[in-house]
Every structure is written in C-alpha cells, then in structure tokens.
PDB file of C-alpha atoms in Angstrom:
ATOM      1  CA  UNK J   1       0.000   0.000   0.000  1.00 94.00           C
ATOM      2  CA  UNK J   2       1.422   3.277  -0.948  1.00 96.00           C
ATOM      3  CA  UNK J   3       0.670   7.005   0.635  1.00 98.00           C
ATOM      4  CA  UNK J   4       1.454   8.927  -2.678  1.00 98.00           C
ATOM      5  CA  UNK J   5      -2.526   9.332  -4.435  1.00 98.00           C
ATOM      6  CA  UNK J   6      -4.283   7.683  -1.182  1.00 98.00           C
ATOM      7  CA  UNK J   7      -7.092   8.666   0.440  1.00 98.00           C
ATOM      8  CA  UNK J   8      -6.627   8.425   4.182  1.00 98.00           C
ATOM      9  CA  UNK J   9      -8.755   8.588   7.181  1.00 99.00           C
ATOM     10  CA  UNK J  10      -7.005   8.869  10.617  1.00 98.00           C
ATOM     11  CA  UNK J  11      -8.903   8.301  13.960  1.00 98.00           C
ATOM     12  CA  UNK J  12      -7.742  10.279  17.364  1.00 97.00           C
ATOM     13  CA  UNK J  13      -5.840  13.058  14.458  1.00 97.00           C
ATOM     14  CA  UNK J  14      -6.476  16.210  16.611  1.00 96.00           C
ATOM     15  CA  UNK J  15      -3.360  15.582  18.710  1.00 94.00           C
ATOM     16  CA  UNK J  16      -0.412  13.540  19.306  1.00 93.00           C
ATOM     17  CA  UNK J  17       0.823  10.454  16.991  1.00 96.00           C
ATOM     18  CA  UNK J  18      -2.916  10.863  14.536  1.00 97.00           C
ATOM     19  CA  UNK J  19      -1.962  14.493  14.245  1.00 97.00           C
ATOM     20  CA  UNK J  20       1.552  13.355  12.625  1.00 98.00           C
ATOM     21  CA  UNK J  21       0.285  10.508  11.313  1.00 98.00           C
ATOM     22  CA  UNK J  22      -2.020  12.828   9.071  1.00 98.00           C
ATOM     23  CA  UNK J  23       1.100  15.408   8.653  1.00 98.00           C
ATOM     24  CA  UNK J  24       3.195  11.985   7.043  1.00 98.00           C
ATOM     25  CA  UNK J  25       0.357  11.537   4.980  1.00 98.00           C
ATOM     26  CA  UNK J  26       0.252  15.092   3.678  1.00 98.00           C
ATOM     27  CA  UNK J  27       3.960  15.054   2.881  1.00 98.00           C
ATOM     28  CA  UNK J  28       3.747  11.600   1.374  1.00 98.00           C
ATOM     29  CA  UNK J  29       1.674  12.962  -1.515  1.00 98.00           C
ATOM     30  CA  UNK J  30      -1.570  11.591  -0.053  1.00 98.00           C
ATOM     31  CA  UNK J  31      -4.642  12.668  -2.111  1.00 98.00           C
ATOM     32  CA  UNK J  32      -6.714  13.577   0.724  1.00 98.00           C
ATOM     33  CA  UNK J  33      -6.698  13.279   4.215  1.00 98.00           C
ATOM     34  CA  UNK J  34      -9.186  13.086   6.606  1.00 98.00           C
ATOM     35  CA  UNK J  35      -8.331  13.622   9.947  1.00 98.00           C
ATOM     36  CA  UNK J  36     -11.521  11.920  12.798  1.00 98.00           C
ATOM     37  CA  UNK J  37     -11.762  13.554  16.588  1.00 98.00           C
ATOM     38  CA  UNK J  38     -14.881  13.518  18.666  1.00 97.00           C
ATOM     39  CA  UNK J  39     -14.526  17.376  18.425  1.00 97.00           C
ATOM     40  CA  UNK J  40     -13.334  18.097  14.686  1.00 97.00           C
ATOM     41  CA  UNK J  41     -12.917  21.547  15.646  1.00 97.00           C
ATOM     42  CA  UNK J  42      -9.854  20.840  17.720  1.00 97.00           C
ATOM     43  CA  UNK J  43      -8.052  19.357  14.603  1.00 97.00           C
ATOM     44  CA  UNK J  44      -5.825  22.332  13.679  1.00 95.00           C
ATOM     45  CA  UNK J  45      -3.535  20.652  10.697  1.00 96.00           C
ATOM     46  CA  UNK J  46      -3.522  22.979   7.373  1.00 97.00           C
ATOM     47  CA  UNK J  47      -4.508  20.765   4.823  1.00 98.00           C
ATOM     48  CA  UNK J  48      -6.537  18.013   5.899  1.00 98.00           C
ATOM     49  CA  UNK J  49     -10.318  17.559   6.705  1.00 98.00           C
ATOM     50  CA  UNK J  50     -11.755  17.416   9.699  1.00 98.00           C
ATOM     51  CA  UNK J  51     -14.697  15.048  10.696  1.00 98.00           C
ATOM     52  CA  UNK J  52     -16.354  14.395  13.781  1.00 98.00           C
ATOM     53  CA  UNK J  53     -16.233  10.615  14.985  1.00 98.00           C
ATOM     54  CA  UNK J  54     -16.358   8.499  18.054  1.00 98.00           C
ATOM     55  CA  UNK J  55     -15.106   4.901  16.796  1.00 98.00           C
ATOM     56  CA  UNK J  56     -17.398   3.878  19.817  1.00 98.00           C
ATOM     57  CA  UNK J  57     -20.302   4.384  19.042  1.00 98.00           C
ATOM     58  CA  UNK J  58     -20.884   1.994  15.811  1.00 98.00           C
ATOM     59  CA  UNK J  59     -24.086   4.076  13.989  1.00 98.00           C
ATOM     60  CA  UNK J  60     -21.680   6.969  13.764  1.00 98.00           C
ATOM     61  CA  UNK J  61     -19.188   4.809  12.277  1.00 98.00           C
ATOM     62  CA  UNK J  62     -21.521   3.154  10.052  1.00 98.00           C
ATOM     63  CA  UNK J  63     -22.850   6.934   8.504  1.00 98.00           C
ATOM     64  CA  UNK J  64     -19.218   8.432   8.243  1.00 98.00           C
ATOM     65  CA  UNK J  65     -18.293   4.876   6.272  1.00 98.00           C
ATOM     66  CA  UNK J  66     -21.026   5.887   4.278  1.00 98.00           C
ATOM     67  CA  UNK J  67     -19.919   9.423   3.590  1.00 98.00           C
ATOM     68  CA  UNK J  68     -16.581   8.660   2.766  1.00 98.00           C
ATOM     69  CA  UNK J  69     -16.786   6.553   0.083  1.00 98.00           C
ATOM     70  CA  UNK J  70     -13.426   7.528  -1.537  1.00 98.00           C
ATOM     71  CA  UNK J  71     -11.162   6.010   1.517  1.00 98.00           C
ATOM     72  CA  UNK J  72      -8.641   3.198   0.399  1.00 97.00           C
ATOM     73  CA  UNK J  73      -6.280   3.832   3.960  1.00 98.00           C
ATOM     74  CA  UNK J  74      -7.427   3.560   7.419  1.00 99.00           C
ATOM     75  CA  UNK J  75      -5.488   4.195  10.657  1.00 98.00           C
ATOM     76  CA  UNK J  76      -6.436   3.322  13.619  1.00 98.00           C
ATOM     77  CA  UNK J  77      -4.694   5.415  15.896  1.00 98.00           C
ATOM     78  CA  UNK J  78      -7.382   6.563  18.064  1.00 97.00           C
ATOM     79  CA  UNK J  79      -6.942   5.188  21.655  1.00 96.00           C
ATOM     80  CA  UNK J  80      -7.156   5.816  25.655  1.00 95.00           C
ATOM     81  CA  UNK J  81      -5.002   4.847  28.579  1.00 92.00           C
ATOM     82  CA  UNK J  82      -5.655   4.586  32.556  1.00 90.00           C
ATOM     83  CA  UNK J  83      -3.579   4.201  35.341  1.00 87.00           C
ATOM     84  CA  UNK J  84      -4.986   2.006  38.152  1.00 89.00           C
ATOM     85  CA  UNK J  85      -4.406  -1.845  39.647  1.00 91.00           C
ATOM     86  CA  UNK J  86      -6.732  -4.515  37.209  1.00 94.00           C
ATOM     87  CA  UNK J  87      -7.995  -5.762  40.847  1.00 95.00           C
ATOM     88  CA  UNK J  88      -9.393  -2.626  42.543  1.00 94.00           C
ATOM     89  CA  UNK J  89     -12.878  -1.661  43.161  1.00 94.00           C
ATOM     90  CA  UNK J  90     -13.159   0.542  40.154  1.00 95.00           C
ATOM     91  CA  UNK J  91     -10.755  -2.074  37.492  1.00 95.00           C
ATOM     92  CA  UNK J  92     -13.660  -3.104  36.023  1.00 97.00           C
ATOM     93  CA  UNK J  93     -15.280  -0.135  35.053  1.00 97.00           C
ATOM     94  CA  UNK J  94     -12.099   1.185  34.035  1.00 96.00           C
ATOM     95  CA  UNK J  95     -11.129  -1.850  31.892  1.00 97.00           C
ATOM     96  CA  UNK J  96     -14.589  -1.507  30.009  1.00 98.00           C
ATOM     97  CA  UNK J  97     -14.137   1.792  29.241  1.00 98.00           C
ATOM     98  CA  UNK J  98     -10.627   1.398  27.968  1.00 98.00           C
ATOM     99  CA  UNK J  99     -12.116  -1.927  25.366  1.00 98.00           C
ATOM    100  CA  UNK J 100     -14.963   0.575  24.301  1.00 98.00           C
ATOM    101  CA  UNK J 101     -12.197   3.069  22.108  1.00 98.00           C
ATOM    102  CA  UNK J 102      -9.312   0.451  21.802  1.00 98.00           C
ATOM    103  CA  UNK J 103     -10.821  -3.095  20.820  1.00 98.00           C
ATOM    104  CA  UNK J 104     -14.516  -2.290  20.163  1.00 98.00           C
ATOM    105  CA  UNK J 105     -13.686   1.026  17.985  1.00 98.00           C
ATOM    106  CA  UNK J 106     -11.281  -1.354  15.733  1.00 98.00           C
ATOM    107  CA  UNK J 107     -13.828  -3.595  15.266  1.00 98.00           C
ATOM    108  CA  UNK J 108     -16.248  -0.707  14.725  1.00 98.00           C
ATOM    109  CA  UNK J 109     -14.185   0.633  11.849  1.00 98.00           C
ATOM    110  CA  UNK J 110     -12.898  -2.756  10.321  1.00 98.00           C
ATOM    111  CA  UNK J 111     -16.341  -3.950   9.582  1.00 98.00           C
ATOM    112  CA  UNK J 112     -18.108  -0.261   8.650  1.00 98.00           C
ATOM    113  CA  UNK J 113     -14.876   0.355   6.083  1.00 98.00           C
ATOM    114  CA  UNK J 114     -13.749  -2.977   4.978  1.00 98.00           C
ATOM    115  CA  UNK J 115     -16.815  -2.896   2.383  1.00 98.00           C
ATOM    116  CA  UNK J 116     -15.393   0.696   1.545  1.00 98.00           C
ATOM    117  CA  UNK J 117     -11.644  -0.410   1.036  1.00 98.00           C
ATOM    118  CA  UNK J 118     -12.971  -3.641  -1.221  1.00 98.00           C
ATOM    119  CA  UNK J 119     -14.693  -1.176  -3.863  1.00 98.00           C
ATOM    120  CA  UNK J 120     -11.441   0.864  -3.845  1.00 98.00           C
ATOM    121  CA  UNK J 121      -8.964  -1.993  -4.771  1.00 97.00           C
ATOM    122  CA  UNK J 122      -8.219  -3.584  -1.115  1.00 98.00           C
ATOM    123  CA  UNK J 123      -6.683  -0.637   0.137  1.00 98.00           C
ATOM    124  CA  UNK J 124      -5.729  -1.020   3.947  1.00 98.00           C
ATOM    125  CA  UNK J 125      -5.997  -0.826   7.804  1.00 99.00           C
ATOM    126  CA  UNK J 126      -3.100   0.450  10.228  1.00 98.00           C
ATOM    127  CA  UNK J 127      -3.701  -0.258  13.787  1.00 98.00           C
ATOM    128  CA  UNK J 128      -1.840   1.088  16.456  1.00 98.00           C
ATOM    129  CA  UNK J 129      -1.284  -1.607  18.290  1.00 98.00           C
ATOM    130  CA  UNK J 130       1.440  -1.369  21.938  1.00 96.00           C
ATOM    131  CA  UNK J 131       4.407  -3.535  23.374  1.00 95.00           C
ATOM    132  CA  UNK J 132       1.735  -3.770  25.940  1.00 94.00           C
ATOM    133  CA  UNK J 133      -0.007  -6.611  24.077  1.00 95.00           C
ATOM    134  CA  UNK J 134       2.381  -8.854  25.164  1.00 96.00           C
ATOM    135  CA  UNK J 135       3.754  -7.226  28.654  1.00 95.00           C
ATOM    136  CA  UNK J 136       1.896  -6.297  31.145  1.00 94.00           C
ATOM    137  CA  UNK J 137       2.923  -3.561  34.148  1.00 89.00           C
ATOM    138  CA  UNK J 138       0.856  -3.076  37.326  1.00 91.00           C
ATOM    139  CA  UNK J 139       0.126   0.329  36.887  1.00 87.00           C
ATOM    140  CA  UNK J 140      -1.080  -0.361  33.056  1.00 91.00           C
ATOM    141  CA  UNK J 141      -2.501  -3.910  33.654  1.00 95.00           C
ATOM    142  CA  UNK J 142      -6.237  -3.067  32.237  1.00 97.00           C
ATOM    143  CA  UNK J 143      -4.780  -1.632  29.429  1.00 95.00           C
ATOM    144  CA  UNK J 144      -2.015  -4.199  28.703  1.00 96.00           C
ATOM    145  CA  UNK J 145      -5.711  -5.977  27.925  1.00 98.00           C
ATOM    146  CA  UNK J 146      -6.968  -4.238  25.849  1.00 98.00           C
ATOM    147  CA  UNK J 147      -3.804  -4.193  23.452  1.00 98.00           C
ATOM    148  CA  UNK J 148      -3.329  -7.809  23.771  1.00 98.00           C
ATOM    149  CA  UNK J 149      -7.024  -8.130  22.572  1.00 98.00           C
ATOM    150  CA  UNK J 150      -6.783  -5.307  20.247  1.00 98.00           C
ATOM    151  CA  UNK J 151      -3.272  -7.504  18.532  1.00 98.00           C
ATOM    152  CA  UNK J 152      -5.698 -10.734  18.499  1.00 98.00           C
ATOM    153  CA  UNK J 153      -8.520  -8.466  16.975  1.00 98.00           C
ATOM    154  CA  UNK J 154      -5.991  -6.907  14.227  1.00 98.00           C
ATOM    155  CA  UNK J 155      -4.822 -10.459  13.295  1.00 98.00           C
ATOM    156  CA  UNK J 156      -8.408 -11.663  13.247  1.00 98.00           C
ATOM    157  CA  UNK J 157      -9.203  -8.698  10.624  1.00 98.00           C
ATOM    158  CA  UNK J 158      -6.479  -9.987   9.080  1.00 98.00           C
ATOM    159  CA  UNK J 159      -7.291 -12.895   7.993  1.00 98.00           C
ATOM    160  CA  UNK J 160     -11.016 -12.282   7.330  1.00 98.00           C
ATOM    161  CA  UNK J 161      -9.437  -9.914   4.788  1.00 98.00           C
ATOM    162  CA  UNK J 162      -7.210 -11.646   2.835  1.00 98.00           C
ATOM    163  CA  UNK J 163      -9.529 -12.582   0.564  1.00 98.00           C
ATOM    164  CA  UNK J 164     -10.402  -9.186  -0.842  1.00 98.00           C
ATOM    165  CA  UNK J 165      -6.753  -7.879  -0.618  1.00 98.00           C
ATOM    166  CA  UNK J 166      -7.081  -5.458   2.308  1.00 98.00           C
ATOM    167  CA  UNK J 167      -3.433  -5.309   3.857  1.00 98.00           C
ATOM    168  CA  UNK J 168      -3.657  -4.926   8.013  1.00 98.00           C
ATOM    169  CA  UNK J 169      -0.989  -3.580   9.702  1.00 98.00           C
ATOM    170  CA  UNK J 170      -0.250  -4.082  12.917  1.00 98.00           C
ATOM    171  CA  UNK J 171       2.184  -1.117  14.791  1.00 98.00           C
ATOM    172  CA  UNK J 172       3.838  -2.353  17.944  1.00 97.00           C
ATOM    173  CA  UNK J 173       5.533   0.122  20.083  1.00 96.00           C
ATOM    174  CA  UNK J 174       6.475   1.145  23.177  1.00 92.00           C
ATOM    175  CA  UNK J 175       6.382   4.476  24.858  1.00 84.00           C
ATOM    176  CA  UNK J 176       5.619   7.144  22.685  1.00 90.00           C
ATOM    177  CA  UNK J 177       5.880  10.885  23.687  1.00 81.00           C
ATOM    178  CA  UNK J 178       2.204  12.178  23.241  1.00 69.00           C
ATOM    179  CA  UNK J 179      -0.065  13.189  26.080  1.00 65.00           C
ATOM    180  CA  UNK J 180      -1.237   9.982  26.494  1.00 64.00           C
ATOM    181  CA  UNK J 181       2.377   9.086  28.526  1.00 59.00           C
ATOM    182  CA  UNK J 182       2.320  12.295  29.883  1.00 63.00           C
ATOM    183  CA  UNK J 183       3.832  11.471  33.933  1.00 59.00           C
ATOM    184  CA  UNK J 184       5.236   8.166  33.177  1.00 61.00           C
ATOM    185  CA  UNK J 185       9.146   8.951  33.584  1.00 63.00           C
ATOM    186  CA  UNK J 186      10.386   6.643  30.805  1.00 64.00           C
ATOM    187  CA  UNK J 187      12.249   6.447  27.502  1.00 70.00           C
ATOM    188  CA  UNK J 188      10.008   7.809  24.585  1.00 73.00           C
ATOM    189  CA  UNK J 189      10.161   7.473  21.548  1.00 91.00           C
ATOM    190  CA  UNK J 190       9.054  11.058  19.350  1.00 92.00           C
ATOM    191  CA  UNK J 191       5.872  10.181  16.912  1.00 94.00           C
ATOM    192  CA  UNK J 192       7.496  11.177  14.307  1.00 95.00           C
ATOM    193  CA  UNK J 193       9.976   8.208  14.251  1.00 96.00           C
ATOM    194  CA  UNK J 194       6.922   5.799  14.957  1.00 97.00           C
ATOM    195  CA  UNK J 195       4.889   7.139  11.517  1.00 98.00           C
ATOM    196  CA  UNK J 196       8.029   7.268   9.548  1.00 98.00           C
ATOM    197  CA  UNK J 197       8.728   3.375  10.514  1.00 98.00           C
ATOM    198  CA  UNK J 198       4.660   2.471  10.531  1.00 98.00           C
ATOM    199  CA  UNK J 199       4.625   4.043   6.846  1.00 98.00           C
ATOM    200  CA  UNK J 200       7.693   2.545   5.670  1.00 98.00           C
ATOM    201  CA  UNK J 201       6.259  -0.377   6.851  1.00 98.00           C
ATOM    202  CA  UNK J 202       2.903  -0.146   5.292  1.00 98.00           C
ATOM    203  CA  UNK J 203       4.663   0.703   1.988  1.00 98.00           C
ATOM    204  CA  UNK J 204       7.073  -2.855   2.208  1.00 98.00           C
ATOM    205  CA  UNK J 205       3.121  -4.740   2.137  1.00 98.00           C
ATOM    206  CA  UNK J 206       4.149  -5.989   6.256  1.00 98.00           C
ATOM    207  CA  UNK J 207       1.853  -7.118   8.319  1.00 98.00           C
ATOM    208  CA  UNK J 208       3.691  -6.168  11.768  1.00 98.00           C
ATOM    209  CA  UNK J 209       6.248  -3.463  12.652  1.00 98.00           C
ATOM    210  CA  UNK J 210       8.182  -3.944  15.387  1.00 98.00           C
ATOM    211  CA  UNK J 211       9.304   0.079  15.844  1.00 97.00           C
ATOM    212  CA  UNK J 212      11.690   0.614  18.765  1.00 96.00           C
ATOM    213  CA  UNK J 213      14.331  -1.695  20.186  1.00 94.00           C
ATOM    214  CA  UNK J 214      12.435  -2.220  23.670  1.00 93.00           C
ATOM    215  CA  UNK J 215       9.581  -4.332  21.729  1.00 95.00           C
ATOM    216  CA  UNK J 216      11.661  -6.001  19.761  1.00 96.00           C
ATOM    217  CA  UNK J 217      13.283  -7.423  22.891  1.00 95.00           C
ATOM    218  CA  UNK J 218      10.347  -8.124  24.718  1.00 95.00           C
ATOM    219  CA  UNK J 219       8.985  -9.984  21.626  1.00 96.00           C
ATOM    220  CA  UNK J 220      11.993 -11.976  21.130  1.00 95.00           C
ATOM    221  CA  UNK J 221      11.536 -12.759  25.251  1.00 95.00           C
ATOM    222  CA  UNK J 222       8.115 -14.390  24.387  1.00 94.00           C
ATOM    223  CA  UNK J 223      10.237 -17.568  23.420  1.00 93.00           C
ATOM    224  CA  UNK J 224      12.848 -17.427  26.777  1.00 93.00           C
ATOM    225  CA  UNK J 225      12.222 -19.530  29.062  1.00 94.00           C
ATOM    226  CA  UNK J 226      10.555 -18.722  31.550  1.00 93.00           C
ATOM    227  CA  UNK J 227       8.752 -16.472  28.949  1.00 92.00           C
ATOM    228  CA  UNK J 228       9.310 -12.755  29.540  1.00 90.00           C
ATOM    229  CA  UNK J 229       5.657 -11.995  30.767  1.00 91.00           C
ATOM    230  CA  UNK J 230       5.720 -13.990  33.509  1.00 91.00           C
ATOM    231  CA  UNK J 231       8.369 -12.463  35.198  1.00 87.00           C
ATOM    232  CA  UNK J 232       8.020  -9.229  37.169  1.00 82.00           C
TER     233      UNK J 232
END
C-alpha cells in the first residue's frame, strides 16, 4: 500500500501520533486526508479535513463509512489509557471503558470500512497496536488488555481480509511521547519516528512493525524460558 494518491482517514488526528500521522500523509503525496476527533474543531492541521467521529459508538461509524466513500487507507490510531491496579474496586469499570475506544472502535471501523476499502482496490488498515499486548505492568494492567485483545482483533481482521486484498498492519511500540504518557518517567520514543517506521512499513506490504528496540526485545523474550511476561 502506498501514501502517494491515497485517500486516508485517521482516527484520534487532533493531537499527538494521529496528528503526525495525518502530517506523514500530507507530505507523502496523499490525495486527501481526513483527519476523525470527537470534536473536529480541535483538529488544527492545514490541509486536511476534519470530521467528527467516536469509533465507539458503531451508527456513527456506520454513517461516516457511508460518507466517505473515496477512503482506500485507514489508521487506527485513536486510543485511551488509565492508570490504576486490574484488581481494585473501580478495574472493572475502568477496563470496560478502555475496550470501548481500543478493541470495540477497531472492530467498529474494520467492519463499517472494509466494504469501503474492497470497492477501492483492497486498500488497507493500520492499527496502532502497543508492546503492551504482550507485557503487562501493574500500573497499566487493564490496558495491557486491551492491546493484547486489540493484537488478536488486528490479526483476526487480518485474515477475514485476505480474501479481498485489504493489507492490516499491525504497529507495535512502546512508549511514545504524546499526552497519552504524559507522567510516566520513561524512555520515549518522538511520533514522528513511529509514523516514519509504521509508513515505511505499510509501503514494504508488512503485516507487523516492530518500531523501537524495547519491543523487539520483549517480543523476542516471548520464546525465553521462563517467557518474559511472567516475570516481574
């Protein structure tokens, strides 16, 4: 899949990594870009086109899919994190509301724009996937679940897509500085770097990207033995 002459839709593109991820676009000669936020107004890139969306609730999905019939690339980028211990009184509300935007809103836009990518050629999805899926930390535990299910979820889309040529992406990574790590004292990496790698990617027809050297390790630790994410 190539950015040059795409049309591209970007979820969570007011700020952050879907803010550059639109910018990339823009520079890569994409055709058009639509860049998604709950508030469209607080999308301030020159250039692209703002729409409102929240991937969670699936009518508004639905109608925008059937607005935008000219989309061939879709990232999804949009996502939310929350502190807190899995086990505490509130975990389970918080967990819920962290699947809602990061496995349900996938699954939201994979089946409302599959249809859409078919009649354009195939086209296909990015999602932004985490190094979370397959290590989880006390303080992110509920949403080290939801990436794990949102990486089972990507490679499900996957393969229901083959068929009609859709190339899925998945974009593993580990801390990236947006506001979404805001207070979490660790190495970043700029979002920049992650869209250039995630588009050079895209553009080599992967199906994974490994981006930074942190989830390539922990990865490769999946096979030690004892296996990385059982260890503390």
């Amino acid at each position: 899949m190539h950015i040059q002459n795409a049309t591209v839709l970007v979820t969570g593109a007011n700020r952050g990594l879907g803010a550059e991820f639109a910018c990339q676009a823009l520079a890569r000669g994409a055709n058009k870009v639509y860049a998604a936020a709950r508030v469209p107004e607080s999308v301030t890139l020159e250039g692209v086109v703002p729409v409102r969306l929240d991937v969670t609730d699936a009518a508004a999905v639905a109608a925008l899919a059937a607005e935008l019939g000219d989309v061939d690339l879709v990232i999804n980028n949009a996502g939310v994190a929350g502190a807190g211990k899995l086990l505490a009184e509130d975990g389970a509300d918080a967990l819920r509301w962290m699947l809602e935007t990061n496995v349900f809103g996938i699954l939201n836009m994979s089946r409302h724009f599959a249809p859409v990518l078919q009649r354009n050629g195939g086209g296909a999805f990015v999602n932004v996937l985490s190094v979370a899926s397959w290590k989880s930390n006390p303080a992110l535990a509920g949403y080290a679940v939801t990436k794990a299910a949102a990486w089972s979820l990507t490679n499900g889309v996957r393969d229901a897509l083959r068929e009609q040529g859709t190339q899925v992406l998945g974009v593993h990574v580990g801390m990236i500085d947006t506001d979404l790590t805001r207070g979490f004292d660790l190495p970043k990496l700029s979002p920049d770097t992650v869209v250039a790698r995630s588009f050079a990617a895209l553009e080599a027809g992967a199906a994974e990207v490994l981006v930074d050297e942190i989830t390539r390790a922990v990865k490769q630790g999946l096979n030690a033995e004892p296996p990385l994410y059982t260890l503390a």
